Coordinates of C-alpha atoms in Angstrom, one line a residue:
Chain E
Q1 CA -7.0 15.7 295.7
V2 CA -7.3 13.4 292.2
Q3 CA -9.5 14.4 289.4
L4 CA -10.5 12.3 286.1
Q5 CA -11.4 13.4 283.4
E6 CA -13.0 10.7 280.7
S7 CA -12.6 11.5 277.2
G8 CA -13.4 9.8 273.7
P9 CA -16.2 9.1 270.6
G10 CA -19.6 9.7 271.9
L11 CA -20.6 7.5 269.4
V12 CA -19.2 3.5 267.8
K13 CA -20.7 2.0 265.1
P14 CA -22.0 -1.9 266.1
S15 CA -18.7 -4.7 265.9
E16 CA -16.2 -1.5 265.9
T17 CA -14.3 -0.9 268.8
L18 CA -14.8 1.6 271.7
S19 CA -12.0 3.4 272.7
L20 CA -12.0 5.7 275.9
T21 CA -9.0 7.5 277.9
C22 CA -8.8 9.0 281.4
T23 CA -6.4 12.0 282.1
V24 CA -5.3 11.9 286.1
S25 CA -4.3 14.9 287.4
G26 CA -3.5 15.4 291.7
G27 CA -1.6 12.1 291.7
S28 CA 0.8 9.9 290.4
I29 CA -0.8 7.5 287.6
T30 CA 2.1 5.1 289.3
S31 CA 0.5 4.8 292.2
Y32 CA -3.0 3.7 292.4
Y33 CA -5.4 1.5 291.0
W34 CA -7.4 2.5 287.9
S35 CA -10.8 1.0 286.7
W36 CA -13.8 2.1 284.4
I37 CA -17.2 1.5 285.4
R38 CA -20.5 1.4 283.6
Q39 CA -23.8 2.6 283.5
P40 CA -26.3 2.1 281.3
A41 CA -29.4 5.1 281.3
G42 CA -31.5 4.7 283.5
K43 CA -29.7 1.6 285.3
G44 CA -27.5 0.3 287.9
L45 CA -23.2 0.2 287.9
E46 CA -21.4 -2.3 286.3
W47 CA -17.8 -2.6 287.0
I48 CA -15.5 -3.5 283.9
G49 CA -12.1 -3.9 285.3
R50 CA -9.0 -2.2 287.0
M51 CA -5.4 -1.8 286.2
Y52 CA -2.0 -0.8 287.6
S53 CA 0.8 0.8 286.0
S54 CA 3.0 -2.5 286.0
G55 CA 0.3 -3.9 284.0
S56 CA -1.4 -5.7 286.2
T57 CA -4.9 -6.1 285.2
N58 CA -8.3 -7.5 286.6
Y59 CA -11.4 -7.6 284.4
N60 CA -15.2 -8.4 285.0
P61 CA -15.4 -12.1 283.7
S62 CA -18.3 -11.0 281.6
L63 CA -16.4 -8.5 279.1
K64 CA -13.1 -10.3 279.6
S65 CA -12.5 -11.6 276.0
R66 CA -14.1 -7.9 274.9
V67 CA -11.3 -5.6 277.2
T68 CA -8.3 -4.4 277.0
M69 CA -6.7 -1.6 279.4
S70 CA -3.3 0.4 279.0
I71 CA -2.2 2.8 281.1
D72 CA 0.4 5.4 279.4
T73 CA 2.6 6.7 282.7
S74 CA 4.0 9.7 280.2
K75 CA 0.9 11.1 279.7
N76 CA -0.6 10.3 283.1
Q77 CA -3.8 8.8 281.5
F78 CA -5.2 5.3 281.1
S79 CA -7.4 3.5 278.5
L80 CA -10.2 1.3 277.9
K81 CA -10.5 -0.7 274.5
L82 CA -13.7 -2.8 274.4
N83 CA -14.5 -4.4 270.8
S84 CA -16.9 -6.1 269.1
V85 CA -19.3 -3.7 270.7
T86 CA -23.3 -3.8 270.6
A87 CA -26.0 -1.8 271.6
A88 CA -26.1 -3.2 275.1
D89 CA -22.6 -1.6 275.5
T90 CA -24.1 2.0 275.5
A91 CA -23.7 3.6 278.5
V92 CA -21.9 6.3 280.3
Y93 CA -18.4 5.3 281.4
Y94 CA -16.3 6.5 284.6
C95 CA -13.4 6.2 285.4
A96 CA -12.7 5.8 289.2
T97 CA -9.7 5.0 291.8
G98 CA -9.8 4.6 295.1
R99 CA -7.6 6.2 298.0
I100 CA -5.4 3.7 299.4
W101 CA -3.8 2.5 296.0
S102 CA -5.2 -0.8 296.1
S103 CA -8.5 0.3 297.4
L104 CA -11.5 -1.8 295.6
Y105 CA -14.1 1.3 296.8
Y106 CA -14.1 4.3 294.9
D107 CA -13.3 7.5 296.2
Y108 CA -12.7 9.5 293.4
W109 CA -14.6 9.4 290.1
G110 CA -14.7 10.9 286.5
Q111 CA -17.9 13.0 285.2
G112 CA -18.4 10.6 283.2
T113 CA -18.8 10.2 279.5
L114 CA -21.6 9.0 277.1
V115 CA -21.1 6.7 274.7
T116 CA -23.9 5.4 272.5
V117 CA -23.5 2.3 270.0
T118 CA -25.8 3.2 266.8
S119 CA -25.3 2.7 263.3
Chain K
E1 CA -20.7 -14.0 291.3
I2 CA -21.9 -12.4 294.2
V3 CA -25.3 -11.3 293.9
M4 CA -26.4 -7.6 295.6
T5 CA -30.3 -6.8 295.9
Q6 CA -31.6 -3.9 297.5
S7 CA -34.7 -2.8 298.6
P8 CA -36.9 -1.3 298.4
A9 CA -36.4 0.0 294.9
T10 CA -38.4 3.3 296.2
L11 CA -38.2 5.2 299.5
S12 CA -40.7 8.5 299.5
V13 CA -39.5 10.3 302.9
S14 CA -40.8 13.3 304.2
P15 CA -37.8 16.1 305.4
G16 CA -36.5 15.7 308.9
E17 CA -37.9 12.0 309.0
G18 CA -35.0 9.1 308.8
A19 CA -34.9 6.5 306.2
S20 CA -33.4 3.0 305.6
V21 CA -32.0 1.0 303.2
S22 CA -31.4 -2.6 302.6
C23 CA -28.5 -4.6 301.0
R24 CA -28.7 -8.2 300.8
A25 CA -25.7 -10.3 299.5
S26 CA -26.0 -13.7 298.0
Q27 CA -23.0 -15.0 300.2
S28 CA -21.1 -13.3 302.8
V29 CA -19.0 -10.0 302.0
S30 CA -17.8 -10.0 305.5
S31 CA -17.6 -6.4 306.0
N32 CA -16.4 -5.4 302.5
L33 CA -19.4 -3.2 301.5
A34 CA -19.5 0.3 300.0
W35 CA -22.0 2.6 299.9
Y36 CA -22.6 5.3 296.9
Q37 CA -24.7 8.0 296.4
Q38 CA -25.8 9.1 293.0
K39 CA -27.9 12.7 292.1
P40 CA -29.1 13.0 288.5
G41 CA -26.5 13.7 286.0
Q42 CA -23.6 13.1 288.4
A43 CA -20.8 10.5 289.3
P44 CA -21.6 8.5 292.7
R45 CA -20.3 9.7 295.7
L46 CA -19.0 6.9 298.2
L47 CA -20.5 7.3 301.6
I48 CA -19.4 4.5 303.6
Y49 CA -16.8 1.5 303.2
G50 CA -16.1 -1.2 305.4
A51 CA -19.9 -1.6 306.1
S52 CA -20.0 1.3 308.8
T53 CA -17.2 3.9 308.1
R54 CA -18.0 7.3 306.9
A55 CA -15.9 8.4 303.8
T56 CA -14.3 12.0 304.3
G57 CA -16.5 14.9 304.4
I58 CA -20.1 12.5 304.5
P59 CA -22.1 14.0 307.6
A60 CA -22.7 12.1 310.7
R61 CA -26.3 11.7 309.6
F62 CA -25.2 9.0 307.4
S63 CA -24.4 5.5 308.6
G64 CA -23.8 2.1 307.8
S65 CA -24.2 -1.3 309.5
G66 CA -24.6 -4.9 308.8
S67 CA -21.8 -7.6 307.8
G68 CA -22.1 -11.2 306.2
T69 CA -24.9 -10.6 303.9
D70 CA -27.4 -8.3 305.6
F71 CA -26.7 -4.4 305.2
T72 CA -28.4 -1.1 306.5
L73 CA -27.9 2.7 305.0
T74 CA -29.5 4.6 307.6
I75 CA -30.0 8.5 307.0
S76 CA -31.4 10.5 309.6
R77 CA -32.8 14.0 310.0
L78 CA -33.2 13.9 305.6
Q79 CA -32.9 17.2 304.4
S80 CA -34.0 17.8 300.5
E81 CA -30.2 17.1 299.3
D82 CA -30.5 13.6 300.2
S83 CA -32.8 13.0 297.2
A84 CA -30.9 10.4 295.2
V85 CA -29.9 6.9 294.2
Y86 CA -28.0 4.8 296.6
Y87 CA -25.8 1.9 295.8
C88 CA -24.1 -1.0 297.8
Q89 CA -20.9 -2.4 296.4
Q90 CA -18.9 -5.7 297.4
Y91 CA -15.6 -5.6 297.4
N92 CA -15.1 -8.9 299.4
N93 CA -15.5 -11.8 296.4
W94 CA -13.8 -10.3 293.0
P95 CA -13.5 -10.5 290.1
P96 CA -16.3 -9.1 289.3
L97 CA -16.8 -5.6 291.7
T98 CA -20.6 -5.9 291.6
F99 CA -23.5 -3.2 292.4
G100 CA -26.9 -3.4 294.1
G101 CA -29.4 -2.5 292.0
G102 CA -29.8 0.8 293.7
T103 CA -32.8 2.4 295.6
K104 CA -34.3 5.9 294.8
V105 CA -34.8 8.0 297.9
E106 CA -37.4 11.0 297.3
I107 CA -38.2 13.7 299.6
K108 CA -42.0 14.0 299.7

């Protein structure tokens, strides 16, 4: 069973870059697409994007200009960078994937990590 | 972008009764719709995909129906553990994948 664990700074200053890592266990990082989804406090879910180990990426058009995703297969980790953050980027960030390699719905989720954008 | 609209925002149901949550898409998503359950402080949990197929380990009292633009999640014989927020998600036209705003199900 795939397990996911997010890590990264909980506080980021406005205009700086948010950087998070998701560590994958119980499955090969080369076998699935890997996604990031976020959720502001008390609000709904927003899909940020996904990537495959080949480097193929799909991003939410609303965030595309600020998002970069990458994979480190040697560490079984994938990462999210979101630049020029504002208070609107404050949210719980989840990494997620599906049971089927190209699945567009999510069977497996990390526990989430809260990122607060504040000066 | 496909907009997913859920109703009602909040549903209060007595234990043992049934509950229905509605999800409407701004354009057809065929049967490419999933449902999730989210409890406070937890990640969402996949309940249904393909509009009506239960995910692994999901009890039979959770069922999904619909296609095109109108979908329903039905929970029969509600239990206290079903108190949660439920979200729909379309994966037919993307990017982006989009979620509904959520329906909070409360147990009276």
